[in-house]
PDB file of C-alpha atoms in Angstrom:
ATOM      1  CA  UNK A  76     -61.450  46.130 -50.112  1.00  0.00           C
ATOM      2  CA  UNK A  77     -61.052  47.489 -53.668  1.00  0.00           C
ATOM      3  CA  UNK A  78     -64.840  47.559 -54.122  1.00  0.00           C
ATOM      4  CA  UNK A  79     -65.232  49.462 -50.823  1.00  0.00           C
ATOM      5  CA  UNK A  80     -62.562  51.934 -51.938  1.00  0.00           C
ATOM      6  CA  UNK A  81     -64.392  52.438 -55.237  1.00  0.00           C
ATOM      7  CA  UNK A  82     -67.653  53.081 -53.345  1.00  0.00           C
ATOM      8  CA  UNK A  83     -65.885  55.599 -51.098  1.00  0.00           C
ATOM      9  CA  UNK A  84     -64.380  57.344 -54.117  1.00  0.00           C
ATOM     10  CA  UNK A  85     -67.771  57.450 -55.838  1.00  0.00           C
ATOM     11  CA  UNK A  86     -69.344  58.882 -52.673  1.00  0.00           C
ATOM     12  CA  UNK A  87     -66.646  61.566 -52.478  1.00  0.00           C
ATOM     13  CA  UNK A  88     -67.092  62.386 -56.173  1.00  0.00           C
ATOM     14  CA  UNK A  89     -70.850  62.874 -55.692  1.00  0.00           C
ATOM     15  CA  UNK A  90     -70.285  65.103 -52.649  1.00  0.00           C
ATOM     16  CA  UNK A  91     -67.682  67.129 -54.574  1.00  0.00           C
ATOM     17  CA  UNK A  92     -70.018  67.520 -57.547  1.00  0.00           C
ATOM     18  CA  UNK A  93     -72.891  68.485 -55.251  1.00  0.00           C
ATOM     19  CA  UNK A  94     -70.815  71.075 -53.370  1.00  0.00           C
ATOM     20  CA  UNK A  95     -69.588  72.476 -56.696  1.00  0.00           C
ATOM     21  CA  UNK A  96     -73.152  72.747 -57.968  1.00  0.00           C
ATOM     22  CA  UNK A  97     -74.346  74.476 -54.789  1.00  0.00           C
ATOM     23  CA  UNK A  98     -71.395  76.874 -54.910  1.00  0.00           C
ATOM     24  CA  UNK A  99     -72.155  77.711 -58.547  1.00  0.00           C
ATOM     25  CA  UNK A 100     -75.892  78.315 -58.048  1.00  0.00           C
ATOM     26  CA  UNK A 101     -77.536  77.451 -54.744  1.00  0.00           C
ATOM     27  CA  UNK A 102     -80.995  78.357 -55.989  1.00  0.00           C
ATOM     28  CA  UNK A 103     -81.204  75.426 -58.401  1.00  0.00           C
ATOM     29  CA  UNK A 104     -83.898  72.912 -57.611  1.00  0.00           C
ATOM     30  CA  UNK A 105     -82.945  69.442 -56.443  1.00  0.00           C
ATOM     31  CA  UNK A 106     -84.415  68.152 -59.698  1.00  0.00           C
ATOM     32  CA  UNK A 107     -82.069  70.409 -61.677  1.00  0.00           C
ATOM     33  CA  UNK A 108     -79.077  69.313 -59.563  1.00  0.00           C
ATOM     34  CA  UNK A 109     -80.018  65.657 -60.099  1.00  0.00           C
ATOM     35  CA  UNK A 110     -80.149  66.160 -63.870  1.00  0.00           C
ATOM     36  CA  UNK A 111     -76.846  68.067 -63.826  1.00  0.00           C
ATOM     37  CA  UNK A 112     -75.059  65.380 -61.805  1.00  0.00           C
ATOM     38  CA  UNK A 113     -76.728  62.462 -63.572  1.00  0.00           C
ATOM     39  CA  UNK A 114     -78.037  60.903 -60.364  1.00  0.00           C
ATOM     40  CA  UNK A 115     -81.497  60.197 -58.933  1.00  0.00           C
ATOM     41  CA  UNK A 116     -83.494  62.983 -57.315  1.00  0.00           C
ATOM     42  CA  UNK A 117     -83.789  60.984 -54.071  1.00  0.00           C
ATOM     43  CA  UNK A 118     -80.015  60.588 -53.981  1.00  0.00           C
ATOM     44  CA  UNK A 119     -79.548  64.364 -54.309  1.00  0.00           C
ATOM     45  CA  UNK A 120     -81.985  64.850 -51.442  1.00  0.00           C
ATOM     46  CA  UNK A 121     -80.133  62.322 -49.267  1.00  0.00           C
ATOM     47  CA  UNK A 122     -76.725  63.848 -50.018  1.00  0.00           C
ATOM     48  CA  UNK A 123     -77.984  67.380 -49.388  1.00  0.00           C
ATOM     49  CA  UNK A 124     -79.447  66.321 -46.037  1.00  0.00           C
ATOM     50  CA  UNK A 125     -76.139  64.649 -45.130  1.00  0.00           C
ATOM     51  CA  UNK A 126     -74.215  67.797 -46.128  1.00  0.00           C
ATOM     52  CA  UNK A 127     -76.569  69.943 -44.031  1.00  0.00           C
ATOM     53  CA  UNK A 128     -76.104  67.606 -41.008  1.00  0.00           C
ATOM     54  CA  UNK A 129     -72.317  67.802 -41.413  1.00  0.00           C
ATOM     55  CA  UNK A 130     -72.465  71.602 -41.540  1.00  0.00           C
ATOM     56  CA  UNK A 131     -71.200  71.801 -45.142  1.00  0.00           C
ATOM     57  CA  UNK A 132     -74.353  73.363 -46.577  1.00  0.00           C
ATOM     58  CA  UNK A 133     -76.940  75.745 -45.143  1.00  0.00           C
ATOM     59  CA  UNK A 134     -80.550  75.880 -46.329  1.00  0.00           C
ATOM     60  CA  UNK A 135     -82.617  79.027 -46.626  1.00  0.00           C
ATOM     61  CA  UNK A 136     -86.273  79.396 -47.574  1.00  0.00           C
ATOM     62  CA  UNK A 137     -86.774  80.936 -50.987  1.00  0.00           C
ATOM     63  CA  UNK A 138     -89.960  82.142 -52.711  1.00  0.00           C
ATOM     64  CA  UNK A 139     -92.425  79.726 -54.320  1.00  0.00           C
ATOM     65  CA  UNK A 140     -91.963  76.911 -51.764  1.00  0.00           C
ATOM     66  CA  UNK A 141     -88.340  76.397 -52.727  1.00  0.00           C
ATOM     67  CA  UNK A 142     -85.032  76.404 -50.922  1.00  0.00           C
ATOM     68  CA  UNK A 143     -81.708  78.067 -51.553  1.00  0.00           C
ATOM     69  CA  UNK A 144     -78.524  76.271 -50.590  1.00  0.00           C
ATOM     70  CA  UNK A 145     -75.156  77.786 -49.876  1.00  0.00           C
ATOM     71  CA  UNK A 146     -71.793  76.480 -48.754  1.00  0.00           C
ATOM     72  CA  UNK A 147     -70.614  77.166 -45.248  1.00  0.00           C
ATOM     73  CA  UNK A 148     -66.931  77.874 -44.545  1.00  0.00           C
ATOM     74  CA  UNK A 149     -66.682  74.227 -43.555  1.00  0.00           C
ATOM     75  CA  UNK A 150     -68.309  73.309 -46.895  1.00  0.00           C
ATOM     76  CA  UNK A 151     -65.719  75.346 -48.808  1.00  0.00           C
ATOM     77  CA  UNK A 152     -62.940  73.590 -46.887  1.00  0.00           C
ATOM     78  CA  UNK A 153     -64.437  70.153 -47.599  1.00  0.00           C
ATOM     79  CA  UNK A 154     -64.854  71.013 -51.285  1.00  0.00           C
ATOM     80  CA  UNK A 155     -61.169  72.013 -51.395  1.00  0.00           C
ATOM     81  CA  UNK A 156     -60.131  68.793 -49.652  1.00  0.00           C
ATOM     82  CA  UNK A 157     -62.217  66.667 -52.016  1.00  0.00           C
ATOM     83  CA  UNK A 158     -60.834  68.514 -55.041  1.00  0.00           C
ATOM     84  CA  UNK A 159     -57.257  67.810 -53.931  1.00  0.00           C
ATOM     85  CA  UNK A 160     -58.152  64.154 -53.308  1.00  0.00           C
ATOM     86  CA  UNK A 161     -59.811  63.868 -56.721  1.00  0.00           C
ATOM     87  CA  UNK A 162     -56.769  65.347 -58.463  1.00  0.00           C
ATOM     88  CA  UNK A 163     -54.446  63.060 -56.519  1.00  0.00           C
ATOM     89  CA  UNK A 164     -56.522  60.009 -57.469  1.00  0.00           C
ATOM     90  CA  UNK A 165     -56.605  61.166 -61.097  1.00  0.00           C
ATOM     91  CA  UNK A 166     -52.830  61.569 -61.239  1.00  0.00           C
ATOM     92  CA  UNK A 167     -52.382  58.145 -59.635  1.00  0.00           C
ATOM     93  CA  UNK A 168     -54.683  56.651 -62.276  1.00  0.00           C
ATOM     94  CA  UNK A 169     -52.726  58.413 -65.012  1.00  0.00           C
ATOM     95  CA  UNK A 170     -49.368  57.128 -63.725  1.00  0.00           C
ATOM     96  CA  UNK A 171     -50.621  53.547 -63.398  1.00  0.00           C
ATOM     97  CA  UNK A 172     -52.403  53.629 -66.765  1.00  0.00           C
ATOM     98  CA  UNK A 173     -49.326  55.122 -68.451  1.00  0.00           C
ATOM     99  CA  UNK A 174     -47.112  52.364 -67.056  1.00  0.00           C
ATOM    100  CA  UNK A 175     -49.620  49.683 -68.121  1.00  0.00           C
ATOM    101  CA  UNK A 176     -50.010  51.163 -71.609  1.00  0.00           C
ATOM    102  CA  UNK A 177     -46.245  51.419 -72.020  1.00  0.00           C
ATOM    103  CA  UNK A 178     -45.867  47.721 -71.070  1.00  0.00           C
ATOM    104  CA  UNK A 179     -48.639  46.609 -73.452  1.00  0.00           C
ATOM    105  CA  UNK A 180     -47.274  48.681 -76.319  1.00  0.00           C
ATOM    106  CA  UNK A 181     -43.716  47.459 -75.728  1.00  0.00           C
ATOM    107  CA  UNK A 182     -45.004  43.860 -75.723  1.00  0.00           C
ATOM    108  CA  UNK A 183     -46.902  44.554 -78.951  1.00  0.00           C
ATOM    109  CA  UNK A 184     -43.775  46.006 -80.536  1.00  0.00           C
ATOM    110  CA  UNK A 185     -41.671  43.038 -79.341  1.00  0.00           C
ATOM    111  CA  UNK A 186     -44.235  40.692 -80.949  1.00  0.00           C
ATOM    112  CA  UNK A 187     -43.908  42.518 -84.259  1.00  0.00           C
ATOM    113  CA  UNK A 188     -47.111  44.529 -83.939  1.00  0.00           C
ATOM    114  CA  UNK A 189     -46.340  48.106 -84.934  1.00  0.00           C
ATOM    115  CA  UNK A 190     -49.762  49.197 -86.247  1.00  0.00           C
ATOM    116  CA  UNK A 191     -52.472  49.038 -83.609  1.00  0.00           C
ATOM    117  CA  UNK A 192     -56.166  49.867 -83.331  1.00  0.00           C
ATOM    118  CA  UNK A 193     -57.637  50.962 -80.001  1.00  0.00           C
ATOM    119  CA  UNK A 194     -61.054  49.598 -79.060  1.00  0.00           C
ATOM    120  CA  UNK A 195     -62.875  52.378 -77.260  1.00  0.00           C
ATOM    121  CA  UNK A 196     -62.508  56.154 -77.010  1.00  0.00           C
ATOM    122  CA  UNK A 197     -61.658  56.922 -73.390  1.00  0.00           C
ATOM    123  CA  UNK A 198     -59.101  58.466 -71.067  1.00  0.00           C
ATOM    124  CA  UNK A 199     -57.193  55.198 -71.360  1.00  0.00           C
ATOM    125  CA  UNK A 200     -57.164  55.530 -75.174  1.00  0.00           C
ATOM    126  CA  UNK A 201     -55.770  59.038 -74.811  1.00  0.00           C
ATOM    127  CA  UNK A 202     -52.977  57.737 -72.584  1.00  0.00           C
ATOM    128  CA  UNK A 203     -52.266  54.871 -75.016  1.00  0.00           C
ATOM    129  CA  UNK A 204     -51.983  57.338 -77.905  1.00  0.00           C
ATOM    130  CA  UNK A 205     -49.443  59.358 -75.940  1.00  0.00           C
ATOM    131  CA  UNK A 206     -47.470  56.241 -74.962  1.00  0.00           C
ATOM    132  CA  UNK A 207     -47.450  54.915 -78.540  1.00  0.00           C
ATOM    133  CA  UNK A 208     -45.048  57.665 -79.563  1.00  0.00           C
ATOM    134  CA  UNK A 209     -42.419  56.445 -77.074  1.00  0.00           C
ATOM    135  CA  UNK A 210     -42.965  52.800 -78.054  1.00  0.00           C
ATOM    136  CA  UNK A 211     -42.670  53.560 -81.798  1.00  0.00           C
ATOM    137  CA  UNK A 212     -46.103  52.026 -82.385  1.00  0.00           C
ATOM    138  CA  UNK A 213     -48.594  53.669 -84.736  1.00  0.00           C
ATOM    139  CA  UNK A 214     -52.173  53.984 -83.556  1.00  0.00           C
ATOM    140  CA  UNK A 215     -54.087  53.508 -86.822  1.00  0.00           C
ATOM    141  CA  UNK A 216     -57.581  54.279 -85.489  1.00  0.00           C
ATOM    142  CA  UNK A 217     -59.882  54.225 -82.500  1.00  0.00           C
ATOM    143  CA  UNK A 218     -62.958  52.034 -82.946  1.00  0.00           C
ATOM    144  CA  UNK A 219     -65.929  53.195 -80.919  1.00  0.00           C
ATOM    145  CA  UNK A 220     -69.476  52.475 -82.107  1.00  0.00           C
ATOM    146  CA  UNK A 221     -70.894  55.061 -79.676  1.00  0.00           C
ATOM    147  CA  UNK A 222     -68.730  57.993 -80.769  1.00  0.00           C
ATOM    148  CA  UNK A 223     -69.805  60.657 -83.230  1.00  0.00           C
ATOM    149  CA  UNK A 224     -66.325  62.210 -83.352  1.00  0.00           C
ATOM    150  CA  UNK A 225     -64.228  61.861 -86.509  1.00  0.00           C
ATOM    151  CA  UNK A 226     -60.897  62.396 -84.695  1.00  0.00           C
ATOM    152  CA  UNK A 227     -59.535  61.899 -81.202  1.00  0.00           C
ATOM    153  CA  UNK A 228     -56.104  63.214 -80.214  1.00  0.00           C
ATOM    154  CA  UNK A 229     -55.138  63.289 -83.885  1.00  0.00           C
ATOM    155  CA  UNK A 230     -56.316  59.736 -84.606  1.00  0.00           C
ATOM    156  CA  UNK A 231     -59.285  58.730 -86.787  1.00  0.00           C
ATOM    157  CA  UNK A 232     -62.332  57.471 -84.891  1.00  0.00           C
ATOM    158  CA  UNK A 233     -64.534  54.920 -86.669  1.00  0.00           C
ATOM    159  CA  UNK A 234     -67.613  52.955 -85.636  1.00  0.00           C
ATOM    160  CA  UNK A 235     -66.451  49.460 -86.680  1.00  0.00           C
ATOM    161  CA  UNK A 236     -63.310  47.542 -87.568  1.00  0.00           C
ATOM    162  CA  UNK A 237     -64.551  47.331 -91.169  1.00  0.00           C
ATOM    163  CA  UNK A 238     -64.299  51.137 -91.295  1.00  0.00           C
ATOM    164  CA  UNK A 239     -60.571  51.177 -90.435  1.00  0.00           C
ATOM    165  CA  UNK A 240     -58.874  52.474 -93.590  1.00  0.00           C
ATOM    166  CA  UNK A 241     -55.337  51.251 -92.905  1.00  0.00           C
ATOM    167  CA  UNK A 242     -53.902  47.817 -92.174  1.00  0.00           C
ATOM    168  CA  UNK A 243     -53.318  46.954 -88.541  1.00  0.00           C
ATOM    169  CA  UNK A 244     -51.620  44.157 -86.612  1.00  0.00           C
ATOM    170  CA  UNK A 245     -53.421  44.160 -83.274  1.00  0.00           C
ATOM    171  CA  UNK A 246     -56.250  45.613 -81.204  1.00  0.00           C
ATOM    172  CA  UNK A 247     -55.843  46.959 -77.685  1.00  0.00           C
ATOM    173  CA  UNK A 248     -59.007  47.356 -75.596  1.00  0.00           C
ATOM    174  CA  UNK A 249     -59.163  50.855 -74.133  1.00  0.00           C
ATOM    175  CA  UNK A 250     -62.914  50.994 -73.462  1.00  0.00           C
ATOM    176  CA  UNK A 251     -63.061  51.079 -69.675  1.00  0.00           C
ATOM    177  CA  UNK A 252     -66.858  51.122 -69.375  1.00  0.00           C
ATOM    178  CA  UNK A 253     -68.292  48.975 -72.146  1.00  0.00           C
ATOM    179  CA  UNK A 254     -65.905  46.085 -72.698  1.00  0.00           C
ATOM    180  CA  UNK A 255     -68.884  43.857 -73.456  1.00  0.00           C
ATOM    181  CA  UNK A 256     -69.716  46.186 -76.334  1.00  0.00           C
ATOM    182  CA  UNK A 257     -66.188  45.986 -77.742  1.00  0.00           C
ATOM    183  CA  UNK A 258     -65.489  42.268 -77.488  1.00  0.00           C
ATOM    184  CA  UNK A 259     -68.266  39.860 -78.204  1.00  0.00           C
ATOM    185  CA  UNK A 260     -68.092  36.133 -77.563  1.00  0.00           C
ATOM    186  CA  UNK A 261     -67.157  34.335 -80.775  1.00  0.00           C
ATOM    187  CA  UNK A 262     -65.694  37.469 -82.392  1.00  0.00           C
TER     188      UNK A 262
END
């Protein structure tokens, strides 16, 4: 059921992004929309056709064998509904992640770990940094080999644990997409 819910949420996110793109500039090519949304050209075509069938988007011929897309009133309403749903899901994620981070940081503090490194720069790391203040735990650094940033929410970002300049007691994994890149077997 959770996997189905994730697929539904991903589908709604793509539709929201597509409707937003069409609202912003309906004369963009499908190829441009695909690049903007980071999805395959065929997927953009399929979603646009579905949106046209549902009456969310209208298609108009444009010069040079192209099409222009625009949102219908129903499309604007659906975009609004999806935006509200997205924000609601985001706030739910934040509340759950905040509670989880608070529990982990309190457990770290209770175990005598007051200086922590976060493994992975992400939304979860941002939440952990905010929660660390309440738990009286110091976030020493964020380790993320893919990041080019020097700082993140006031905390140093480094590419490896060897680059952490201060002593630390524990590591909390906050990389929500590349856990395999953060923890390697035998490490």
